[in-house]
Coordinates of C-alpha atoms in Angstrom, one line a residue:
Chain A
X718 CA 5.0 43.1 24.9
X719 CA 2.4 41.5 23.1
X720 CA 3.5 41.5 19.2
X721 CA 0.2 42.9 19.1
X722 CA 1.6 46.5 19.4
X723 CA 5.0 46.7 17.6
X724 CA 5.1 48.9 14.8
X725 CA 6.1 46.3 12.1
X726 CA 6.2 48.7 9.0
X727 CA 7.9 51.3 7.6
X728 CA 5.9 54.7 6.5
X729 CA 6.7 53.5 3.0
X730 CA 5.4 50.3 3.3
X731 CA 2.3 51.2 5.0
X732 CA 1.6 53.5 2.3
X733 CA 2.3 51.3 -0.1
X734 CA 0.1 48.9 1.2
X735 CA -2.2 50.5 1.5
X736 CA -2.6 51.8 -2.2
X737 CA -1.6 48.6 -3.4
X738 CA -4.6 47.7 -1.5
X739 CA -6.7 50.4 -3.3
X740 CA -5.3 49.2 -6.9
X741 CA -6.0 45.4 -6.1
X742 CA -9.3 46.2 -5.3
X743 CA -10.2 48.4 -8.7
X744 CA -8.7 45.6 -10.3
X745 CA -10.8 42.8 -9.1
X746 CA -14.0 45.1 -9.1
X747 CA -13.6 45.8 -12.9
X748 CA -12.0 42.2 -13.8
X749 CA -14.3 40.6 -12.1
X750 CA -17.6 43.0 -13.5
X751 CA -15.8 41.5 -16.9
X752 CA -15.6 38.4 -16.0
X753 CA -18.6 37.6 -14.1
X754 CA -20.8 40.7 -16.2
X755 CA -23.8 38.7 -15.8
X756 CA -24.0 38.8 -12.2
X757 CA -22.4 41.8 -12.0
X758 CA -24.1 44.3 -14.8
X759 CA -24.2 46.6 -12.7
X760 CA -21.0 46.7 -11.6
X761 CA -19.8 47.3 -15.4
X762 CA -22.0 50.2 -15.7
X763 CA -20.5 51.9 -12.1
X764 CA -17.2 51.2 -13.5
X765 CA -17.5 53.2 -17.0
X766 CA -19.6 51.2 -18.8
X767 CA -18.5 48.5 -21.0
X768 CA -16.1 51.1 -22.8
X769 CA -14.8 52.5 -19.7
X770 CA -14.1 49.2 -17.8
X771 CA -11.2 48.1 -19.2
X772 CA -9.7 51.0 -19.4
X773 CA -10.2 51.6 -15.3
X774 CA -8.4 47.8 -15.3
X775 CA -5.3 49.0 -17.3
X776 CA -5.1 51.5 -15.6
X777 CA -4.7 50.1 -12.2
X778 CA -3.0 47.4 -13.3
X779 CA -0.4 50.0 -14.9
X780 CA -0.5 52.1 -11.1
X781 CA -0.2 48.3 -9.3
X782 CA 3.3 48.0 -11.8
X783 CA 4.7 51.1 -11.1
X784 CA 3.9 51.2 -7.3
X785 CA 5.5 48.0 -6.9
X786 CA 8.4 48.8 -9.1
X787 CA 8.4 51.4 -6.6
X788 CA 8.1 50.0 -3.4
X789 CA 10.7 46.9 -4.5
X790 CA 13.9 49.2 -5.8
X791 CA 13.4 51.6 -2.5
X792 CA 13.5 48.4 -0.5
X793 CA 16.6 47.4 -2.7
X794 CA 18.3 50.6 -2.8
X795 CA 17.8 51.0 1.5
X796 CA 20.3 49.0 3.1
X797 CA 18.4 48.8 6.3
X798 CA 15.7 47.1 4.3
X799 CA 17.4 44.8 2.2
X800 CA 17.8 42.4 5.3
X801 CA 13.8 41.8 4.8
X802 CA 14.0 40.2 1.8
X803 CA 15.9 37.7 4.1
X804 CA 13.6 37.8 6.8
X805 CA 10.7 36.2 4.9
X806 CA 12.8 33.5 3.2
X807 CA 11.5 30.2 5.5
X808 CA 14.0 28.5 8.0
X809 CA 14.0 25.7 9.3
X810 CA 12.0 26.4 12.4
X811 CA 9.1 27.6 10.4
X812 CA 9.6 24.1 8.8
X813 CA 9.1 22.3 11.8
X814 CA 6.3 24.7 12.9
X815 CA 4.4 24.0 10.1
X816 CA 4.5 20.2 10.7
X817 CA 3.7 20.7 14.2
X818 CA 0.5 22.4 13.2
X819 CA 0.0 19.8 11.1
X820 CA -0.4 17.4 13.8
X821 CA -1.8 19.4 15.7
X822 CA -4.7 19.6 13.4
X823 CA -4.6 16.0 13.0
X824 CA -5.1 15.3 17.0
X825 CA -1.2 14.4 17.1
X826 CA 0.6 17.5 18.5
X827 CA -1.0 18.8 22.3
X828 CA -0.2 22.3 21.4
X829 CA 1.0 24.4 18.2
X830 CA 4.8 25.4 18.1
X831 CA 5.6 28.5 19.0
X832 CA 7.2 29.5 16.6
X833 CA 3.9 29.1 14.9
X834 CA 2.2 32.1 17.3
X835 CA 1.4 35.4 15.5
X836 CA -1.7 36.5 17.5
X837 CA -2.5 35.8 21.5
X838 CA -0.1 37.7 23.6
X839 CA 3.1 35.8 23.7
X840 CA 6.0 38.3 24.6
X841 CA 7.9 39.9 22.0
X842 CA 11.1 37.2 22.4
X843 CA 8.4 33.8 23.0
X844 CA 6.8 34.4 19.4
X845 CA 9.0 35.3 15.8
X846 CA 8.4 38.3 14.1
X847 CA 7.0 37.0 11.6
X848 CA 5.8 33.2 11.7
X849 CA 5.6 30.6 8.8
X850 CA 2.1 31.9 8.1
X851 CA 2.8 35.5 7.8
X852 CA 5.5 34.4 5.4
X853 CA 3.4 32.8 3.7
X854 CA 0.6 35.7 2.8
X855 CA 4.1 37.3 1.9
X856 CA 4.7 34.8 -0.8
X857 CA 1.7 33.5 -1.7
X858 CA 0.3 37.2 -2.6
X859 CA 3.8 38.1 -4.2
X860 CA 3.7 35.2 -6.8
X861 CA 0.3 35.7 -7.5
X862 CA 0.5 39.5 -7.6
X863 CA 3.9 38.9 -10.1
X864 CA 2.5 36.1 -12.2
X865 CA -0.8 38.2 -12.8
X866 CA 1.1 41.0 -13.5
X867 CA 3.0 39.5 -16.4
X868 CA 0.0 37.6 -17.6
X869 CA -2.1 41.0 -17.3
X870 CA 0.6 42.5 -19.2
X871 CA 1.0 40.5 -21.8
X872 CA -2.7 40.5 -22.5
X873 CA -2.9 43.6 -22.9
X874 CA 0.1 44.2 -25.5
X875 CA -0.3 41.5 -27.7
X876 CA 2.0 42.4 -29.9
X877 CA 5.0 42.0 -27.7
X878 CA 3.7 38.3 -28.5
X879 CA 2.5 38.6 -32.1
X880 CA 4.3 35.4 -33.5
X881 CA 3.1 32.9 -31.5
X882 CA 0.1 34.3 -30.0
X883 CA -2.5 34.5 -32.2
X884 CA -4.4 31.1 -32.0
X885 CA -7.0 30.4 -29.8
X886 CA -5.5 28.0 -27.5
X887 CA -3.0 30.5 -26.6
X888 CA -5.3 33.3 -26.0
X889 CA -7.2 30.9 -23.9
X890 CA -4.5 29.7 -22.1
X891 CA -3.2 33.1 -20.8
X892 CA -6.6 34.3 -20.3
X893 CA -8.1 31.0 -18.3
X894 CA -4.2 31.8 -16.4
X895 CA -5.3 35.3 -15.3
X896 CA -8.6 35.1 -14.6
X897 CA -7.5 31.7 -12.5
X898 CA -5.1 33.3 -10.6
X899 CA -7.4 36.5 -10.0
X900 CA -10.0 33.7 -8.8
X901 CA -7.5 32.4 -6.4
X902 CA -6.1 35.2 -5.3
X903 CA -9.5 36.8 -4.4
X904 CA -10.4 34.0 -2.2
X905 CA -6.7 34.9 -0.6
X906 CA -7.8 38.7 0.0
X907 CA -11.4 37.9 1.5
X908 CA -9.8 35.8 4.4
X909 CA -7.0 37.9 4.7
X910 CA -9.3 40.4 5.3
X911 CA -11.2 38.5 7.5
X912 CA -8.0 37.1 9.3
X913 CA -6.7 40.5 9.5
X914 CA -9.8 42.7 10.3
X915 CA -12.1 40.1 12.9
X916 CA -9.5 38.8 15.0
X917 CA -10.9 39.9 18.6
X918 CA -7.7 41.3 19.3
X919 CA -7.5 43.8 16.2
X920 CA -11.5 43.8 14.9
X921 CA -12.1 46.2 12.9
X922 CA -8.5 46.8 11.6
X923 CA -5.1 45.9 12.6
X924 CA -3.5 49.9 13.0
X925 CA 0.4 47.7 12.5
X926 CA -0.7 47.7 8.7
X927 CA -1.4 51.0 8.5
X928 CA 0.3 53.4 11.3
X929 CA 4.1 53.4 11.0
X930 CA 6.4 51.8 13.0
X931 CA 8.6 55.1 13.9
X932 CA 5.2 56.8 14.9
X933 CA 4.0 53.4 17.3
X934 CA 4.4 53.1 21.1
X935 CA 7.2 50.7 21.9
X936 CA 8.7 48.9 24.4
X937 CA 11.8 48.9 25.5
X938 CA 11.8 47.9 29.2
X939 CA 13.4 44.6 30.1
X940 CA 10.2 41.6 29.5
X941 CA 11.2 39.6 32.5
X942 CA 10.0 42.7 34.9
X943 CA 6.3 42.0 33.5
X944 CA 4.3 39.0 34.1
X945 CA 1.9 39.7 31.8
X946 CA 1.7 41.4 28.3
X947 CA -1.3 43.7 29.1
X948 CA -3.5 41.8 26.6
X949 CA -6.2 41.1 29.8
X950 CA -6.5 45.3 29.3
X951 CA -8.0 44.8 25.7
X952 CA -11.7 45.5 26.1
X953 CA -14.0 43.6 23.4
X954 CA -16.2 45.8 21.5
X955 CA -19.5 44.5 22.0
X956 CA -20.4 44.2 18.0
X957 CA -17.3 42.1 17.9
X958 CA -19.5 38.8 18.2
X959 CA -22.2 39.6 15.8
X960 CA -20.4 41.4 12.9
X961 CA -17.5 38.3 13.0
X962 CA -20.5 36.0 12.5
X963 CA -21.6 37.7 9.7
X964 CA -18.5 38.5 8.4
X965 CA -17.7 34.8 8.3
X966 CA -20.3 33.6 6.5
X967 CA -20.3 36.0 3.9
X968 CA -16.6 35.2 3.2
X969 CA -17.5 31.7 3.1
X970 CA -20.8 32.8 1.0
X971 CA -18.4 35.2 -1.7
X972 CA -15.7 32.2 -1.8
X973 CA -17.6 29.3 -2.7
X974 CA -19.3 30.7 -4.7
X975 CA -16.4 32.6 -6.7
X976 CA -15.1 29.2 -6.7
X977 CA -18.3 27.6 -8.0
X978 CA -19.2 30.2 -10.5
X979 CA -15.7 29.6 -12.1
X980 CA -16.6 25.5 -11.9
X981 CA -19.5 25.9 -13.7
X982 CA -18.5 28.5 -16.8
X983 CA -17.2 25.9 -18.3
X984 CA -14.4 23.2 -17.1
X985 CA -12.1 24.1 -14.1
X986 CA -9.3 24.9 -13.7
X987 CA -9.0 25.3 -17.5
X988 CA -12.0 26.2 -19.6
X989 CA -13.5 24.8 -22.6
X990 CA -14.6 28.4 -23.5
X991 CA -14.2 31.7 -21.6
X992 CA -17.8 32.6 -22.0
X993 CA -19.1 33.3 -18.2
X994 CA -22.5 34.3 -18.8
X995 CA -25.7 32.4 -18.3
X996 CA -25.9 33.3 -15.0
X997 CA -28.7 32.0 -12.2
X998 CA -30.1 33.7 -9.0
X999 CA -28.2 31.9 -6.8
X1000 CA -25.0 32.4 -8.3
X1001 CA -25.5 36.0 -8.6
X1002 CA -26.2 36.8 -4.7
X1003 CA -23.2 34.6 -4.5
X1004 CA -20.6 36.5 -7.0
X1005 CA -22.7 39.6 -5.3
X1006 CA -22.0 38.8 -1.7
X1007 CA -17.9 38.3 -2.4
X1008 CA -18.1 41.7 -4.0
X1009 CA -19.2 42.8 -1.1
X1010 CA -16.5 41.6 1.1
X1011 CA -13.7 43.2 -1.3
X1012 CA -15.9 46.7 -0.3
X1013 CA -16.0 45.8 3.4
X1014 CA -12.2 45.0 2.7
X1015 CA -11.7 48.3 1.3
X1016 CA -13.7 50.2 3.2
X1017 CA -11.6 48.8 6.1
X1018 CA -8.9 49.6 4.4
X1019 CA -9.6 53.2 4.2
X1020 CA -10.8 53.3 7.9
X1021 CA -7.8 52.2 9.4
X1022 CA -6.4 55.8 7.5
X1023 CA -8.9 57.4 9.3
X1024 CA -7.6 55.9 12.4
X1025 CA -4.1 56.4 11.4
X1026 CA -4.8 60.5 11.0
X1027 CA -7.1 60.5 13.3
X1028 CA -4.0 59.1 15.9
X1029 CA -1.8 61.1 14.8
X1030 CA -3.8 64.3 15.0
X1031 CA -4.4 63.4 18.9
X1032 CA -1.0 63.2 19.3
X1033 CA 0.3 66.7 17.7
X1034 CA -2.5 68.3 19.7
X1035 CA -1.2 66.5 22.6
X1036 CA 2.7 67.9 22.2
X1037 CA 1.2 71.2 21.2
X1038 CA -0.4 71.4 24.6
X1039 CA 2.5 70.4 26.6
X1040 CA 4.5 72.5 25.6
X1041 CA 5.9 74.9 27.7
X1042 CA 5.3 78.6 26.8
X1043 CA 9.1 79.2 27.8
X1044 CA 10.3 76.4 25.5
X1045 CA 10.8 74.2 28.2
X1046 CA 10.5 70.1 28.1
X1047 CA 7.8 68.3 27.6
X1048 CA 7.3 65.9 30.1
X1049 CA 4.7 64.2 28.9
X1050 CA 6.8 63.4 25.5
X1051 CA 9.9 62.3 27.9
X1052 CA 8.2 59.8 29.7
X1053 CA 6.6 58.4 26.7
X1054 CA 3.3 58.9 28.4
X1055 CA 0.4 60.8 26.6
X1056 CA -1.9 62.4 28.7
X1057 CA -5.5 63.0 27.1
X1058 CA -5.1 61.3 23.5
X1059 CA -3.4 57.8 24.2
X1060 CA -2.4 55.7 22.2
X1061 CA -4.9 54.0 19.8
X1062 CA -6.1 50.6 20.8
X1063 CA -6.6 47.6 19.0
X1064 CA -10.1 47.8 18.9
X1065 CA -9.8 51.2 17.4
X1066 CA -10.3 53.2 20.2
X1067 CA -7.6 54.7 22.6
X1068 CA -6.2 53.2 25.3
X1069 CA -6.0 54.3 29.0
X1070 CA -2.0 55.7 29.3
X1071 CA -1.5 53.9 32.3
X1072 CA -2.0 50.2 30.1
X1073 CA 1.3 49.8 30.0
X1074 CA 5.2 50.6 29.7
X1075 CA 5.9 51.9 26.9
X1076 CA 8.5 54.2 25.0
X1077 CA 7.7 56.8 22.2
X1078 CA 10.7 57.7 20.0
X1079 CA 10.2 55.9 17.3
X1080 CA 12.2 52.9 17.6
X1081 CA 10.6 49.2 17.7
X1082 CA 12.2 46.8 20.7
X1083 CA 15.4 46.6 19.0
X1084 CA 14.8 43.8 17.2
X1085 CA 15.9 43.9 13.0
X1086 CA 14.8 46.8 10.5
X1087 CA 11.6 45.2 10.3
X1088 CA 9.1 45.7 7.6
X1089 CA 8.4 42.1 7.1
X1090 CA 4.9 41.3 6.3
X1091 CA 2.5 38.9 8.2
Chain B
X975 CA -21.3 28.1 -77.7
X976 CA -22.4 28.1 -74.2
X977 CA -20.7 26.7 -70.9
X978 CA -23.2 24.2 -70.4
X979 CA -22.9 23.0 -73.9
X980 CA -18.8 22.6 -73.1
X981 CA -19.0 21.2 -70.2
X982 CA -22.8 19.5 -69.1
X983 CA -22.2 22.1 -65.8
X984 CA -23.4 26.3 -65.6
X985 CA -21.6 28.4 -63.0
X986 CA -24.0 29.4 -61.0
X987 CA -23.8 33.0 -59.4
X988 CA -22.3 33.7 -56.3
X989 CA -25.1 34.2 -54.3
X990 CA -26.5 30.7 -54.1
X991 CA -29.5 30.8 -51.4
X992 CA -29.5 33.3 -48.7
X993 CA -30.8 33.2 -44.8
X994 CA -30.8 30.4 -42.5
X995 CA -27.6 28.1 -42.4
X996 CA -26.1 30.7 -45.1
X997 CA -22.5 30.0 -45.3
X998 CA -19.9 32.5 -47.1
X999 CA -16.6 31.2 -48.6
X1000 CA -14.3 32.8 -51.5
X1001 CA -12.8 31.4 -54.7
X1002 CA -9.8 32.0 -54.8
X1003 CA -9.2 31.2 -58.8
X1004 CA -12.2 33.9 -59.1
X1005 CA -10.8 37.0 -57.4
X1006 CA -9.6 39.5 -59.4
X1007 CA -8.6 42.0 -56.5
X1008 CA -11.1 44.6 -58.2
X1009 CA -11.9 45.6 -54.5
X1010 CA -15.9 45.8 -56.0
X1011 CA -16.7 44.2 -52.8
X1012 CA -14.6 46.6 -50.6
X1013 CA -16.3 49.2 -52.1
X1014 CA -19.8 47.9 -51.7
X1015 CA -19.7 46.9 -48.1
X1016 CA -18.7 50.7 -47.3
X1017 CA -21.2 52.0 -49.5
X1018 CA -24.2 49.7 -48.1
X1019 CA -23.0 50.0 -44.3
X1020 CA -21.5 53.8 -44.7
X1021 CA -18.2 52.5 -42.7
X1022 CA -15.4 54.5 -42.1
X1023 CA -12.4 54.2 -44.4
X1024 CA -10.4 52.7 -42.3
X1025 CA -12.5 50.6 -41.6
X1026 CA -12.3 47.0 -43.3
X1027 CA -15.6 44.8 -42.7
X1028 CA -13.8 43.2 -46.0
X1029 CA -10.3 42.9 -47.3
X1030 CA -9.1 41.6 -50.3
X1031 CA -5.5 40.3 -49.4
X1032 CA -3.1 39.8 -52.1
X1033 CA -0.1 37.0 -51.3
X1034 CA 2.8 36.8 -53.8
X1035 CA 2.1 40.0 -55.7
X1036 CA 3.8 40.5 -59.0
X1037 CA 5.1 36.6 -59.3
X1038 CA 3.7 34.4 -61.3
X1039 CA 3.5 30.4 -60.3
X1040 CA 4.7 27.1 -62.0
X1041 CA 1.0 27.2 -63.5
X1042 CA 1.2 30.5 -65.1
X1043 CA 0.3 34.0 -63.9
X1044 CA -3.7 32.8 -63.0
X1045 CA -5.9 29.7 -62.1
X1046 CA -4.9 26.5 -61.0
X1047 CA -4.1 28.4 -57.3
X1048 CA -5.4 25.4 -55.3
X1049 CA -4.4 22.9 -56.9
X1050 CA -0.7 24.0 -56.9
X1051 CA -1.0 24.5 -53.2
X1052 CA -2.3 21.2 -52.4
X1053 CA 0.8 20.1 -54.6
X1054 CA 3.1 21.7 -52.2
X1055 CA 4.3 24.5 -55.0
X1056 CA 4.1 28.2 -55.0
X1057 CA 0.9 29.1 -56.6
X1058 CA 2.0 32.6 -57.5
X1059 CA 0.0 36.2 -56.5
X1060 CA -3.3 34.8 -55.1
X1061 CA -6.0 37.4 -54.1
X1062 CA -8.1 36.5 -51.2
X1063 CA -11.2 38.1 -50.3
X1064 CA -11.4 38.3 -46.5
X1065 CA -13.8 38.7 -44.6
X1066 CA -16.0 37.0 -41.4
X1067 CA -17.3 33.6 -42.8
X1068 CA -19.1 33.1 -39.6
X1069 CA -17.4 29.8 -38.5
X1070 CA -19.2 26.8 -37.3
X1071 CA -16.2 26.5 -34.7
X1072 CA -15.9 30.9 -34.4
X1073 CA -13.2 30.5 -31.8
X1074 CA -13.9 34.6 -31.3
X1075 CA -17.3 33.0 -30.0
X1076 CA -15.6 31.1 -27.6
X1077 CA -12.6 33.3 -26.6
X1078 CA -15.1 36.5 -25.9
X1079 CA -15.0 37.1 -22.1
X1080 CA -18.6 39.0 -21.9
X1081 CA -20.5 37.2 -24.6
X1082 CA -20.4 39.9 -27.1
X1083 CA -20.1 37.4 -29.6
X1084 CA -22.8 35.3 -30.4
X1085 CA -23.2 31.9 -32.8
X1086 CA -26.6 32.9 -33.7
X1087 CA -29.2 29.9 -34.7
X1088 CA -29.7 31.0 -37.9
X1089 CA -25.7 30.6 -38.3
X1090 CA -24.6 34.1 -38.4
X1091 CA -21.9 35.4 -35.9
X1092 CA -23.3 38.6 -34.6
X1093 CA -21.8 41.3 -32.2
X1094 CA -23.6 43.1 -29.2
X1095 CA -21.7 46.4 -29.1
X1096 CA -23.6 47.0 -25.6
X1097 CA -21.5 43.8 -24.3
X1098 CA -17.8 44.3 -26.1
X1099 CA -15.6 45.6 -23.5
X1100 CA -12.6 46.1 -26.2
X1101 CA -11.0 43.5 -25.3
X1102 CA -9.4 42.0 -28.6
X1103 CA -9.1 38.6 -27.5
X1104 CA -11.3 37.6 -30.4
X1105 CA -9.0 39.6 -32.8
X1106 CA -5.8 37.4 -31.2
X1107 CA -8.5 33.9 -31.7
X1108 CA -9.9 34.6 -35.3
X1109 CA -7.5 33.0 -38.2
X1110 CA -9.2 35.2 -40.6
X1111 CA -8.5 38.5 -39.7
X1112 CA -12.5 39.9 -39.0
X1113 CA -12.3 41.7 -36.0
X1114 CA -12.0 45.4 -36.7
X1115 CA -11.4 48.2 -34.1
X1116 CA -12.4 51.2 -36.0
X1117 CA -12.1 53.1 -32.5
X1118 CA -9.1 51.9 -31.3
X1119 CA -6.5 55.0 -32.2
X1120 CA -9.0 57.4 -30.9
X1121 CA -7.9 59.1 -27.3
X1122 CA -7.9 57.1 -24.1
X1123 CA -8.8 54.2 -26.0
X1124 CA -5.8 54.0 -27.7
X1125 CA -3.9 55.4 -24.6
X1126 CA -4.7 52.3 -22.8
X1127 CA -4.9 50.1 -26.0
X1128 CA -8.4 49.2 -25.0
X1129 CA -9.7 49.0 -28.9
X1130 CA -12.9 50.3 -28.7
X1131 CA -16.0 48.4 -29.9
X1132 CA -15.4 45.6 -32.4
X1133 CA -17.2 45.8 -35.8
X1134 CA -17.0 43.2 -38.0
X1135 CA -18.9 41.9 -41.4
X1136 CA -22.7 40.9 -40.2
X1137 CA -22.5 39.0 -43.8
X1138 CA -25.2 41.3 -44.5
X1139 CA -28.1 39.3 -42.3
X1140 CA -30.5 42.0 -43.0
X1141 CA -30.5 41.7 -46.1
X1142 CA -31.2 38.2 -46.6
X1143 CA -34.0 38.2 -44.1
X1144 CA -35.4 39.6 -47.3
X1145 CA -33.6 37.1 -49.5
X1146 CA -30.8 39.2 -50.6
X1147 CA -27.2 38.4 -51.2
X1148 CA -24.8 40.2 -48.9
X1149 CA -23.8 43.7 -50.8
X1150 CA -20.3 41.7 -51.3
X1151 CA -20.9 38.7 -53.4
X1152 CA -24.0 40.7 -55.3
X1153 CA -21.2 43.5 -56.6
X1154 CA -18.7 40.4 -57.5
X1155 CA -18.1 41.3 -60.8
X1156 CA -16.5 37.6 -60.8
X1157 CA -18.6 35.9 -58.3
X1158 CA -15.5 35.2 -56.5
X1159 CA -17.6 35.4 -53.2
X1160 CA -20.1 32.6 -52.7
X1161 CA -23.1 32.6 -50.3
X1162 CA -25.0 29.4 -49.7
X1163 CA -24.9 26.3 -47.8
X1164 CA -21.8 24.2 -47.6
X1165 CA -23.3 21.8 -49.9
X1166 CA -24.2 24.5 -52.5
X1167 CA -20.4 26.1 -51.8
X1168 CA -18.9 22.4 -52.0
X1169 CA -20.3 21.7 -55.3
X1170 CA -19.8 25.1 -57.2
X1171 CA -16.1 25.0 -56.6
X1172 CA -15.9 21.7 -58.1
X1173 CA -18.3 22.5 -60.9
X1174 CA -15.6 25.7 -61.3
X1175 CA -12.7 23.1 -60.7
X1176 CA -11.5 24.9 -57.8
X1177 CA -11.0 24.6 -54.6
X1178 CA -10.3 25.8 -51.1
X1179 CA -7.6 27.7 -50.8
X1180 CA -7.6 27.3 -47.0
X1181 CA -5.7 24.1 -44.8
X1182 CA -8.0 21.3 -43.0
X1183 CA -7.5 23.3 -39.4
X1184 CA -9.3 26.1 -40.9
X1185 CA -11.9 24.5 -42.7
X1186 CA -12.9 22.3 -40.1
X1187 CA -13.1 25.8 -38.3
X1188 CA -15.4 27.5 -41.1
X1189 CA -17.7 24.8 -42.0
X1190 CA -17.1 22.1 -38.9
X1191 CA -16.0 19.0 -38.9
X1192 CA -18.6 17.0 -40.8
X1193 CA -19.2 19.8 -43.9
X1194 CA -15.6 20.9 -44.0
X1195 CA -15.9 16.7 -45.0
X1196 CA -17.1 18.1 -48.1
X1197 CA -14.7 20.1 -49.3
X1198 CA -11.5 17.7 -48.8
X1199 CA -13.6 14.8 -50.8
X1200 CA -13.0 17.1 -54.2

C-alpha cells in the first residue's frame, strides 16, 4: 500500500482540523483586514465594519483557544492518543533524513533519505508514518499558534499586565510580535494549502485530513505479495496542471506581497510604528492575492468535508442495498468491497473496487494509533 | 499697585494664541480643582457624563507639602520632595511625538499638519492600543461598557479632546482654557507657554521624557532651561 490512503487521524482530530482551519482563516481575514486596512478595506466592511471586525477577531480567537484546549485535553486523557505526543518528537532518523535532504539539495547525495519520503507510492513499511517534514509542520504551527494565542490574549486583556503594559514600547512589542507571527504563519498556511491540495496524488484535497481513519479502507495483507502499491492506477485530473501553475503563482505572489507589505510598513521585523497605511496599487493587488489563496484554502477545507459526507452517504447507501431482506450477511461488507460506490480516490472522485486489496474494518495497517499530523 | 508694577511682568491670559502650531499645557500651580474646565467641555461638546475628554487629577489630596498648602509645587518636585496636594487638568496635549499615533494600527489617529492630533471615527476599530500608549490617559472609550463591546472588550470607538479645533479655527480658545478661572490651561506656541510659566514662576510638572513626548526634543529644551 501507499501512505496515500491509510487513515491518519481520528474522527475528533479531523473535525478539530476543519474547525481549527475555520477559526484560523477568520482570524487571518480579520487580523489582516485590520493590519492592511488600506489594501483590504472591503474585507473590513465584510467583517462587520470598523466597529465589528475586532469583535469577530476576538470571537474567533476565543473559539480557537477553547477548541485547542478541548482537543489537547482529549488527546491527553485518551490513553491511546497520549503516545501521539511522543510520536511527533524528532528522533535520530529524522535528523539523518534532514541532513541527507540538505546534502541532496546541494547535490552531494544521490537520493533523498527513505525517512524523508512521505508522498510517493512507497509501501507502508518503507516510509515513516510521519516524516521530519510532517513533524516540522506540526511543531511550527503548534509553536506559532501557542504564541499567537498567548500574545493575543494579553493584548485583549491588557489589564492582566497593567503594571507594565502602559508604555508605547510594550504595546508595540506585543503588537509587532503578534503581527509578525501572523505574517509568518500566514505564509506557512498558504504553503500548507498548496502542498496538500495540489500534490498530483491528492489534488484537490488530501482526504486523510477529512475522512477519519475508522472510515478509511485499510490494507492488512502482506505487502510483499504485491509488487506495487496501486499508485500507478491513480488518474491525474486534467485540470491539475494549469490549476497547480495558477495556484503556485498565486501562493508566491501572496507570500511575497504580504512579506513586502510588512517590510515596507516601517521596519521589519520590528516596526518603528504600527501604521500600516499608505498603500499602493501593486501592494493592494498582492495582499488581496494572498487573501485569495487563504480563501481557496478555506474552500478546499469545506470541499474536503463535502467529499467526506458524500463518501459516508455512499457507504451507507451501499450497505443498505446489500443488506438481505431476511437479515442475512452482507457479502460486500465482509469482503471489504464496496459495490457500486467504491471509495474516494485521491482525486476526490471514486475509485474502481478492484483498485486494491483492502479491508474495511476501520483499523489501520497495524501501526500505532496514529493521530499524528503530517 | 498692579502686578505689572510689582514684577515688571504681566501674567497673560491662558489662551495666548490659537490655530496652527497650537500647544496646550497645564500650569499646576494655578489649578484649584474647581472642575470648570470639565463643565465647559461637556457643555460645549455635549459629551456623555462618563466621557472625560478633560479630567482633573488630584494627587496627595489633603496633604500639605513642605512649602505649605499651595504654590511652589514644581520647584519642590524638582528638589526631590513631595509637593503635597497637586491638581492637574489631564487631557490630550496633542503631543509632538504622539505615542497614540505610533501605536494605532489603522491610522485612525493622525498628527495633522496644523499640530492637532485627530481621530477618525471611520477607521478606529477600538483596539485600545492608544490607551496603553498614551502616558496621559487621554483616550476615552465611552461605549466600552455597552453590549457586545463589553462582552468582547472591543472598547467601541475612541474619543478624546479635539483641542476645540473648530473654535480655534475661528480664533477662539478651547472651551476649557477660556472657562478656566485661574488660567491654569495654557494655550499657545511652545515658546509662549514656556515664557508664561517662567513669568508665573511656575514650571512643568512632567518629567523630561514626558516633555519630549509633548513638545518634541527641541521645544522641550525651552522648559528645561527655566
